[in-house]
PDB file of N, CA, C and O in Angstrom:
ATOM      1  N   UNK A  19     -15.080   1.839   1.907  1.00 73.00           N
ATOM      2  CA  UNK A  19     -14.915   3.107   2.580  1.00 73.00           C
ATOM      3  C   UNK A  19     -13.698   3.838   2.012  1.00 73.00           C
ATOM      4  O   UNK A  19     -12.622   3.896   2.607  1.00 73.00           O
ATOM      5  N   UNK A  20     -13.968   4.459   0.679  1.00 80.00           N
ATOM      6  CA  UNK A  20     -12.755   4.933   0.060  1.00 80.00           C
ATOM      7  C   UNK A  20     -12.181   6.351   0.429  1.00 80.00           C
ATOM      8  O   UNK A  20     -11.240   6.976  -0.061  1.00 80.00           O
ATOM      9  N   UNK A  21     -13.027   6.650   1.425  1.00 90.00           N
ATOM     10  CA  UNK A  21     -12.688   8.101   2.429  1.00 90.00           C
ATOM     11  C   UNK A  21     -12.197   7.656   3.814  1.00 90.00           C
ATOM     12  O   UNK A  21     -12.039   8.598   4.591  1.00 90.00           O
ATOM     13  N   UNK A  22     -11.950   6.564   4.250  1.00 95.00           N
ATOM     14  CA  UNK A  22     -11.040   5.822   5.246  1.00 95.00           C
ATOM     15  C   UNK A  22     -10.083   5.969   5.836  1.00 95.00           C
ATOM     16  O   UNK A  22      -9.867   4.993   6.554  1.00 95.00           O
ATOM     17  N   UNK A  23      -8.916   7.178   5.957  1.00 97.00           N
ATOM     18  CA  UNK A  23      -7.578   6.623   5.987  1.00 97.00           C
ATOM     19  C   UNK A  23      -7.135   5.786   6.712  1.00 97.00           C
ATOM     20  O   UNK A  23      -6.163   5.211   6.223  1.00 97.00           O
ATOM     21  N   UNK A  24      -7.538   5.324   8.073  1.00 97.00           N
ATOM     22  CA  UNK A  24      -7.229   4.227   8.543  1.00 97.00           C
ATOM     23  C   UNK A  24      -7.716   2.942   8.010  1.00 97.00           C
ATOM     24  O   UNK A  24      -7.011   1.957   8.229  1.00 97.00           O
ATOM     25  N   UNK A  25      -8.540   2.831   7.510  1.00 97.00           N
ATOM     26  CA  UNK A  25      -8.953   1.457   6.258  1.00 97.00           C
ATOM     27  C   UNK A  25      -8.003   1.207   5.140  1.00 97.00           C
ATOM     28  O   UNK A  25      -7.436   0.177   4.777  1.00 97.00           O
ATOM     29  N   UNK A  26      -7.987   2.131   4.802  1.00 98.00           N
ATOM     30  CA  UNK A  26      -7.147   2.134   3.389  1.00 98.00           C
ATOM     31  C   UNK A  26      -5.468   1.668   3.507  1.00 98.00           C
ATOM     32  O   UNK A  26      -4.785   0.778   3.001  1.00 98.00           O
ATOM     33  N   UNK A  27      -5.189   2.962   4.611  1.00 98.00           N
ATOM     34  CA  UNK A  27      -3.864   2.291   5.163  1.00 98.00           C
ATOM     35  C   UNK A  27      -3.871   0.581   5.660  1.00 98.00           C
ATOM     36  O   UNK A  27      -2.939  -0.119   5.262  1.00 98.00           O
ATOM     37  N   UNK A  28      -4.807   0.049   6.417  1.00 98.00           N
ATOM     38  CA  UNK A  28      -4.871  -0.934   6.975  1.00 98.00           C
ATOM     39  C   UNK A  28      -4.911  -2.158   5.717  1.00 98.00           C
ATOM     40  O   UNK A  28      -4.297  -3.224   5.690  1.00 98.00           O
ATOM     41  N   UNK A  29      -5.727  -1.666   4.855  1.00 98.00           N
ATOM     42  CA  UNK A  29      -5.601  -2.504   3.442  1.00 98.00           C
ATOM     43  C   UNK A  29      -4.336  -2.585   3.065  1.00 98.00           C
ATOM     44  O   UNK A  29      -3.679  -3.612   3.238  1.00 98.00           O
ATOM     45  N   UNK A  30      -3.875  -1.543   2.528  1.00 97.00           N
ATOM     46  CA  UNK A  30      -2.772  -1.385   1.994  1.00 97.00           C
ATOM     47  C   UNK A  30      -1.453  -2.308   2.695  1.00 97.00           C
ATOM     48  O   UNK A  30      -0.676  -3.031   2.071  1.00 97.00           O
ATOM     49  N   UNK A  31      -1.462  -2.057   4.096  1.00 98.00           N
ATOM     50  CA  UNK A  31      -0.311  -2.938   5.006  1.00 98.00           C
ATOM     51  C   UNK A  31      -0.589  -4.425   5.035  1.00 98.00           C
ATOM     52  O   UNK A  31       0.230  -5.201   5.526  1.00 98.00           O
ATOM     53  N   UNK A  32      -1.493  -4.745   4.625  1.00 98.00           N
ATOM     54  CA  UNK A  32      -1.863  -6.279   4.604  1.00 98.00           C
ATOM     55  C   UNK A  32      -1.448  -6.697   3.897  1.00 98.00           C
ATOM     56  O   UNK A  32      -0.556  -7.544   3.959  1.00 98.00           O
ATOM     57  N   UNK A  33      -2.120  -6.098   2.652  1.00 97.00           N
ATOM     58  CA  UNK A  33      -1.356  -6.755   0.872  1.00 97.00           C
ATOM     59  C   UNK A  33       0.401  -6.347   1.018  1.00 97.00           C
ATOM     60  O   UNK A  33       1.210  -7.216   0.693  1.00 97.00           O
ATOM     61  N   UNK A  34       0.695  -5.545   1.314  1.00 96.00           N
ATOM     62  CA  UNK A  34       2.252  -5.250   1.604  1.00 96.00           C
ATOM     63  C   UNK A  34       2.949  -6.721   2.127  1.00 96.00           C
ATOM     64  O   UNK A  34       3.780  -7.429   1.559  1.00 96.00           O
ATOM     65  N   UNK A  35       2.257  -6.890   3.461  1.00 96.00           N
ATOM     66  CA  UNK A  35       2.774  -7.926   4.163  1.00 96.00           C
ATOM     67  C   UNK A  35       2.596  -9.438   3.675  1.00 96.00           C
ATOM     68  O   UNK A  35       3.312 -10.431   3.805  1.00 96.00           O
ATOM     69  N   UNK A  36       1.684  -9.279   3.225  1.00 97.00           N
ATOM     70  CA  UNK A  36       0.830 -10.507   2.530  1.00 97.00           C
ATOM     71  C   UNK A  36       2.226 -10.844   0.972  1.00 97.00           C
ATOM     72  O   UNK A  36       2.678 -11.910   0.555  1.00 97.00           O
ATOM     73  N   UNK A  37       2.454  -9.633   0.600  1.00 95.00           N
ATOM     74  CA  UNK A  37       3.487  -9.736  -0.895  1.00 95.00           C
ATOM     75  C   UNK A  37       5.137 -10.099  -0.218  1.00 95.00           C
ATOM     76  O   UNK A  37       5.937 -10.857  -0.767  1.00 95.00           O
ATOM     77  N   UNK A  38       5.310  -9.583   0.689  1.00 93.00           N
ATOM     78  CA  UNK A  38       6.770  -9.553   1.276  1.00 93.00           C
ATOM     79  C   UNK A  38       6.672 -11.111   1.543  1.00 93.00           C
ATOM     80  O   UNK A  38       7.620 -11.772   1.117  1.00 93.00           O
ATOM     81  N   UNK A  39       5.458 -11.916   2.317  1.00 94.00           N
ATOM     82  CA  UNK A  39       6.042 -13.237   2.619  1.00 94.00           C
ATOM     83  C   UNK A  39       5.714 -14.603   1.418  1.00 94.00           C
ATOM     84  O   UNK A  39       6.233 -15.706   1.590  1.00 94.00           O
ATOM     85  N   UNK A  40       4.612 -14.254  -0.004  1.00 93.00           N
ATOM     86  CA  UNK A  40       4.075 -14.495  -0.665  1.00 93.00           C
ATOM     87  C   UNK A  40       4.801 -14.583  -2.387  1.00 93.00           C
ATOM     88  O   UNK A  40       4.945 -15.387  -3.308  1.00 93.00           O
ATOM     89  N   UNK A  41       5.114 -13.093  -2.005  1.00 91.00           N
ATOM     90  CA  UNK A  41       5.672 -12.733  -3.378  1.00 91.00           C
ATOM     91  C   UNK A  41       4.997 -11.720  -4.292  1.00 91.00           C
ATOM     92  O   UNK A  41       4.057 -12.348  -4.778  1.00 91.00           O
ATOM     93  N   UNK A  42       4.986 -10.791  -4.661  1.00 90.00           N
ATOM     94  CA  UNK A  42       3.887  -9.744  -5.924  1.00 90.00           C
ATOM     95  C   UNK A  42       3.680 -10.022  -7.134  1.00 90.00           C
ATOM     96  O   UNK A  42       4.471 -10.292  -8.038  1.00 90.00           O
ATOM     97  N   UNK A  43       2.187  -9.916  -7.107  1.00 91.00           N
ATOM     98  CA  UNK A  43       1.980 -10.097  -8.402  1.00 91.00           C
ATOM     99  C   UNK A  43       1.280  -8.626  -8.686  1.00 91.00           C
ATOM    100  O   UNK A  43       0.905  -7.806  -7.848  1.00 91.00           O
ATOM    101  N   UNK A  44       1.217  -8.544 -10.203  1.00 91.00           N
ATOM    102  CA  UNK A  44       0.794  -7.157 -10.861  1.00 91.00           C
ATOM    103  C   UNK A  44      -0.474  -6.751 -10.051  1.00 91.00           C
ATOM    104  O   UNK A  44      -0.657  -5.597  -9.662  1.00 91.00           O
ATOM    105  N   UNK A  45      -1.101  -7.500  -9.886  1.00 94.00           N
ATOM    106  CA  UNK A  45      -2.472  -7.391  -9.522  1.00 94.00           C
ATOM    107  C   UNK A  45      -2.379  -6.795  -8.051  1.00 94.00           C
ATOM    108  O   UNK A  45      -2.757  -5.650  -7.805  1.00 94.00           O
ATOM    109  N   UNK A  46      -1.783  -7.757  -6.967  1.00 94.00           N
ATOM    110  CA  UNK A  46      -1.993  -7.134  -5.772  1.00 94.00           C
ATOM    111  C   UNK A  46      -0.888  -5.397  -5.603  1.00 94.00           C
ATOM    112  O   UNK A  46      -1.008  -4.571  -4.698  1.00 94.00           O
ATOM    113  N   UNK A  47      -0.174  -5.347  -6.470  1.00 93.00           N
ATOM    114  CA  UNK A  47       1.034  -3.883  -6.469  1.00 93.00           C
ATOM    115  C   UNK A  47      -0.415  -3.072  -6.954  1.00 93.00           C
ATOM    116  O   UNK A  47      -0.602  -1.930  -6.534  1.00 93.00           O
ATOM    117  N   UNK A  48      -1.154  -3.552  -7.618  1.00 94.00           N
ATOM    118  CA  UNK A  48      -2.396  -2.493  -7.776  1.00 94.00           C
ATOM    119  C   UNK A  48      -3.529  -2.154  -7.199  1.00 94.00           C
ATOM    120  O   UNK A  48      -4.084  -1.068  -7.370  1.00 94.00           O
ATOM    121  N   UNK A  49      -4.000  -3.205  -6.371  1.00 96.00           N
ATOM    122  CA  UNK A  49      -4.342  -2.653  -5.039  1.00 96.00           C
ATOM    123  C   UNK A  49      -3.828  -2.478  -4.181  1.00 96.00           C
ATOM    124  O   UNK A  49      -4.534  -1.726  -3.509  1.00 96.00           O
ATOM    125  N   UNK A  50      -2.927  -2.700  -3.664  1.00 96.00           N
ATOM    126  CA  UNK A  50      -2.312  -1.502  -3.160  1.00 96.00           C
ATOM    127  C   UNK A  50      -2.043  -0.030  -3.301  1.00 96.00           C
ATOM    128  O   UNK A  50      -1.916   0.835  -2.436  1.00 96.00           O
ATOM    129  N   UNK A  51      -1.987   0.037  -4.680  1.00 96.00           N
ATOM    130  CA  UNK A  51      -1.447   1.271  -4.905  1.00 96.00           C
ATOM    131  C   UNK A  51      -2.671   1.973  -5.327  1.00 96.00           C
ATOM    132  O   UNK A  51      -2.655   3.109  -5.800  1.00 96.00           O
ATOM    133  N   UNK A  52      -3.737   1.265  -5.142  1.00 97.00           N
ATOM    134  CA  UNK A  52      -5.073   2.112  -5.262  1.00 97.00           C
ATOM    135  C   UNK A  52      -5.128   2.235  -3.776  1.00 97.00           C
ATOM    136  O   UNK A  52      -5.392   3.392  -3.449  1.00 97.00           O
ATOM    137  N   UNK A  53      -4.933   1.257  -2.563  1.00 98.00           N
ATOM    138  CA  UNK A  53      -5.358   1.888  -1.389  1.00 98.00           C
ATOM    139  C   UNK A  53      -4.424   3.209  -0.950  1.00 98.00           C
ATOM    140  O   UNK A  53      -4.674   4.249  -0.340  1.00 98.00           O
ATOM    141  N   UNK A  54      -3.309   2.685  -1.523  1.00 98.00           N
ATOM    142  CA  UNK A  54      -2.262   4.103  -0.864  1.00 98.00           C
ATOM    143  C   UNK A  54      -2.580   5.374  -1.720  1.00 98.00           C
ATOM    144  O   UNK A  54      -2.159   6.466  -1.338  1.00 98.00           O
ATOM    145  N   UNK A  55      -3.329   5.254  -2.893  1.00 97.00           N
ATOM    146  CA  UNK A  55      -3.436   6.811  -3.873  1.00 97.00           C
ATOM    147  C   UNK A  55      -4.308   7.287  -3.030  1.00 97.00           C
ATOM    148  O   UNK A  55      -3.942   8.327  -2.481  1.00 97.00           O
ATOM    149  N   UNK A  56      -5.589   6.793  -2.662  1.00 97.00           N
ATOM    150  CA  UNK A  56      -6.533   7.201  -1.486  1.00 97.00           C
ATOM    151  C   UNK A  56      -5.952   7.777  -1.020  1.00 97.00           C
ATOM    152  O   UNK A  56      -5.726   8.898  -1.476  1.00 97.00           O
ATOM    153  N   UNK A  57      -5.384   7.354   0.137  1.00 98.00           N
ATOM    154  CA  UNK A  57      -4.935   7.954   0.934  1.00 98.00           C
ATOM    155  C   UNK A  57      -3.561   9.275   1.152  1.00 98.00           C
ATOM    156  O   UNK A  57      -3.217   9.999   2.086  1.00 98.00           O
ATOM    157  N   UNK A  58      -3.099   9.065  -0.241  1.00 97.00           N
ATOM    158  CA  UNK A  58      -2.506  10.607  -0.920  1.00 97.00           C
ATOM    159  C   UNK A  58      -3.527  11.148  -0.556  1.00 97.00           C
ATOM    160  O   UNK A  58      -3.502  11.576   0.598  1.00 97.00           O
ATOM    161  N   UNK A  59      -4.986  11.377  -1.471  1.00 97.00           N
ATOM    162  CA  UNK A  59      -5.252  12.692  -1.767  1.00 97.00           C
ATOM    163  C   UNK A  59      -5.883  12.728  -0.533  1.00 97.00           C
ATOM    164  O   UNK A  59      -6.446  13.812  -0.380  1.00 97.00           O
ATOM    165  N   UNK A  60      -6.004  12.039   0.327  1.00 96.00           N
ATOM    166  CA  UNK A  60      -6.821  12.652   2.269  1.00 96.00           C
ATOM    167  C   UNK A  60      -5.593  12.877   3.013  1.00 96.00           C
ATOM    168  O   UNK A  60      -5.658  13.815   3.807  1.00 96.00           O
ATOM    169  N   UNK A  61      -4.339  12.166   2.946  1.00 97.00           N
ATOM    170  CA  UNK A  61      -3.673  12.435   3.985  1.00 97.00           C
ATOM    171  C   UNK A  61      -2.029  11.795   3.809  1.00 97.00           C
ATOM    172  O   UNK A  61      -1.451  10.805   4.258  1.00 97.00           O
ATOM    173  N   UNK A  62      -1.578  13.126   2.753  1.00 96.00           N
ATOM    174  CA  UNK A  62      -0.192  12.052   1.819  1.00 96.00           C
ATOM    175  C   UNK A  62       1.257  12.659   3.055  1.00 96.00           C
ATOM    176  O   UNK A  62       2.477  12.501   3.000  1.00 96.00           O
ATOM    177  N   UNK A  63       0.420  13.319   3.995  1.00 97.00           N
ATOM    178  CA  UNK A  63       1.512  13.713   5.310  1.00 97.00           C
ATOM    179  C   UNK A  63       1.803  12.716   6.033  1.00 97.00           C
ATOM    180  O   UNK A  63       2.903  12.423   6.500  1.00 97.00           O
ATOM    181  N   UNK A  64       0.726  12.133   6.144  1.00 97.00           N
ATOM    182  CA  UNK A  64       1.152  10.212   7.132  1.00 97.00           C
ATOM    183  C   UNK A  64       2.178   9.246   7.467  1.00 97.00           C
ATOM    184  O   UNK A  64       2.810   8.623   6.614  1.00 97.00           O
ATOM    185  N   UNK A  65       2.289   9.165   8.334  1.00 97.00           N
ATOM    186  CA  UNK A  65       3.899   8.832   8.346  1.00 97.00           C
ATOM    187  C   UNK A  65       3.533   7.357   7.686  1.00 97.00           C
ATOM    188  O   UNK A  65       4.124   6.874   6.720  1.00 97.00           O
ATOM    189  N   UNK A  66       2.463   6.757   8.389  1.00 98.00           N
ATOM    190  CA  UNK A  66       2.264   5.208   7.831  1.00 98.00           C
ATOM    191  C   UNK A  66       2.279   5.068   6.289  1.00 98.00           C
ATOM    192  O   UNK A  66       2.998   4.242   5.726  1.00 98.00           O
ATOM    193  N   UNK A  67       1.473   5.892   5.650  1.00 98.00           N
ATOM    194  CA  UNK A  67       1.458   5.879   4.299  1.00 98.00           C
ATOM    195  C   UNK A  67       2.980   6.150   3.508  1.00 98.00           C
ATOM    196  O   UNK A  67       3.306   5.445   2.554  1.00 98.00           O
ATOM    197  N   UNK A  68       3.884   7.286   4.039  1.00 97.00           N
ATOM    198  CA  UNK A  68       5.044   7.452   3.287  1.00 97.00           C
ATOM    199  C   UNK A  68       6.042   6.134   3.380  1.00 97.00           C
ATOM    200  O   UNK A  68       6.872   5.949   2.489  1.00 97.00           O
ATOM    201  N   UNK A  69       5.917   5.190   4.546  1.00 97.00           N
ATOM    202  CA  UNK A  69       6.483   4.033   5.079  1.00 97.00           C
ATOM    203  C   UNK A  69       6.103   2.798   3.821  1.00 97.00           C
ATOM    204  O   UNK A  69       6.783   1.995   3.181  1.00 97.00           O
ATOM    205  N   UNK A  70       5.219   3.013   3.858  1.00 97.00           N
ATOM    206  CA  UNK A  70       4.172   1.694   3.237  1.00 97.00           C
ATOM    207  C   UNK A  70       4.114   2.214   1.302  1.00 97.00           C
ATOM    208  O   UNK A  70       3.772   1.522   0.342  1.00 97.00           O
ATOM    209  N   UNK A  71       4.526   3.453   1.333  1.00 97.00           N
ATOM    210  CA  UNK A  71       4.914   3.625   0.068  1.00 97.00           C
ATOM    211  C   UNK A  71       6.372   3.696  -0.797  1.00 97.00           C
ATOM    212  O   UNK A  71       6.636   4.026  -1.953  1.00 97.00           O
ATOM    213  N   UNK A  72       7.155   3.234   0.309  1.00 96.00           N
ATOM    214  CA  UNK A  72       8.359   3.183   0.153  1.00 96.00           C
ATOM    215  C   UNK A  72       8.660   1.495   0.044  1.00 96.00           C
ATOM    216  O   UNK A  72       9.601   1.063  -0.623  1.00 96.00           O
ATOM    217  N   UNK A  73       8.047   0.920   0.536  1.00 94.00           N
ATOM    218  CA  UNK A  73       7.939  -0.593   0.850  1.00 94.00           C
ATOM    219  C   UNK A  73       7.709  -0.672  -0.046  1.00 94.00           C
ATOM    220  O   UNK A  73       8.686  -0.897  -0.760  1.00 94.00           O
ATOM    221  N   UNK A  74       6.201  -0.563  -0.864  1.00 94.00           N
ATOM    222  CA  UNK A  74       6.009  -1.034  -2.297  1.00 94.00           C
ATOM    223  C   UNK A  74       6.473  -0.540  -3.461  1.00 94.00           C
ATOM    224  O   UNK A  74       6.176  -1.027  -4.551  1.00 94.00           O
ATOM    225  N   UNK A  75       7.273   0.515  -3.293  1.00 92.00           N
ATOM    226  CA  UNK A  75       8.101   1.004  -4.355  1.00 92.00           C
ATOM    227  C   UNK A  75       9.275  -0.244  -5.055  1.00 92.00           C
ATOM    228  O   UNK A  75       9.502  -0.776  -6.142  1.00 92.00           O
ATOM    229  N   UNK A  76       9.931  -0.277  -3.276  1.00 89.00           N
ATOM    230  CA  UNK A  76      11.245  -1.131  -3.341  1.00 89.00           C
ATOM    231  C   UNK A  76      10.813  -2.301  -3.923  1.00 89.00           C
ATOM    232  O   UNK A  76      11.644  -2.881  -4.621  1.00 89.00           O
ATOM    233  N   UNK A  77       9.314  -2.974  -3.771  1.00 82.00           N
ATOM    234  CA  UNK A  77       8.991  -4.219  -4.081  1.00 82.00           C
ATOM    235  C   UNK A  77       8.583  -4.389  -5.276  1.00 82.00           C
ATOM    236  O   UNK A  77       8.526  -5.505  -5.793  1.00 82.00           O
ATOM    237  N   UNK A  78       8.172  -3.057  -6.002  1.00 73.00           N
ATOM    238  CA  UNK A  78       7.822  -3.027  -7.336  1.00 73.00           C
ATOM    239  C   UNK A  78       8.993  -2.942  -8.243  1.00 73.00           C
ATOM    240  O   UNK A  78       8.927  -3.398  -9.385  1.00 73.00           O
ATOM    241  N   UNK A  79      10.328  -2.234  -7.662  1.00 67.00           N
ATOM    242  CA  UNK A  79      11.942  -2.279  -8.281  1.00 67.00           C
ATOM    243  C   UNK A  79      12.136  -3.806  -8.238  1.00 67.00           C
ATOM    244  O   UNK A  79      12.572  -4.455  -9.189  1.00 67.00           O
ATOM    245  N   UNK A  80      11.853  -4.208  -7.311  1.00 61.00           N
ATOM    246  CA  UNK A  80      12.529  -5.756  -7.046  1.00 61.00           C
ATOM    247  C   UNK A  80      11.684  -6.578  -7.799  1.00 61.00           C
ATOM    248  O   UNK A  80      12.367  -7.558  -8.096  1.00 61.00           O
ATOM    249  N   UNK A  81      10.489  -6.707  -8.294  1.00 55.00           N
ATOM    250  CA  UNK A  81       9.983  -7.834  -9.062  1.00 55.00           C
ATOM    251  C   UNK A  81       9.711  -7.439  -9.911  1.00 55.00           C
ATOM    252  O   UNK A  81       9.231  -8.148 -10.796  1.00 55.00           O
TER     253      UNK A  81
END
């Protein structure tokens, strides 16, 4: 459901959470960052999404 924003977001916060207690690898920073581009182009006002894109920023600086 790539027209989702609550899916996409909901994806996206999993793998987030899933990397914070796990660790990131290239692979999951990229789905993620395919669920959060989604949800740019439907709804890049979101508070959840600007949150959850700040998270994986910091986590993509950090590993």
């Amino acid at each position: 459901m790539p027209g989702n924003v609550v899916i996409n977001l909901n994806a996206a916060q999993s793998l987030v959470m899933f990397m914070r207690k796990q660790g990131a690898t290239r692979a999951d920073v990229q789905k993620a960052e395919l669920y959060l581009g989604r949800v740019r182009d439907l709804d890049a006002a979101n508070s959840k999404y600007q949150k959850l894109k700040e998270l994986l920023n910091q986590m993509s600086v950090s590993h």
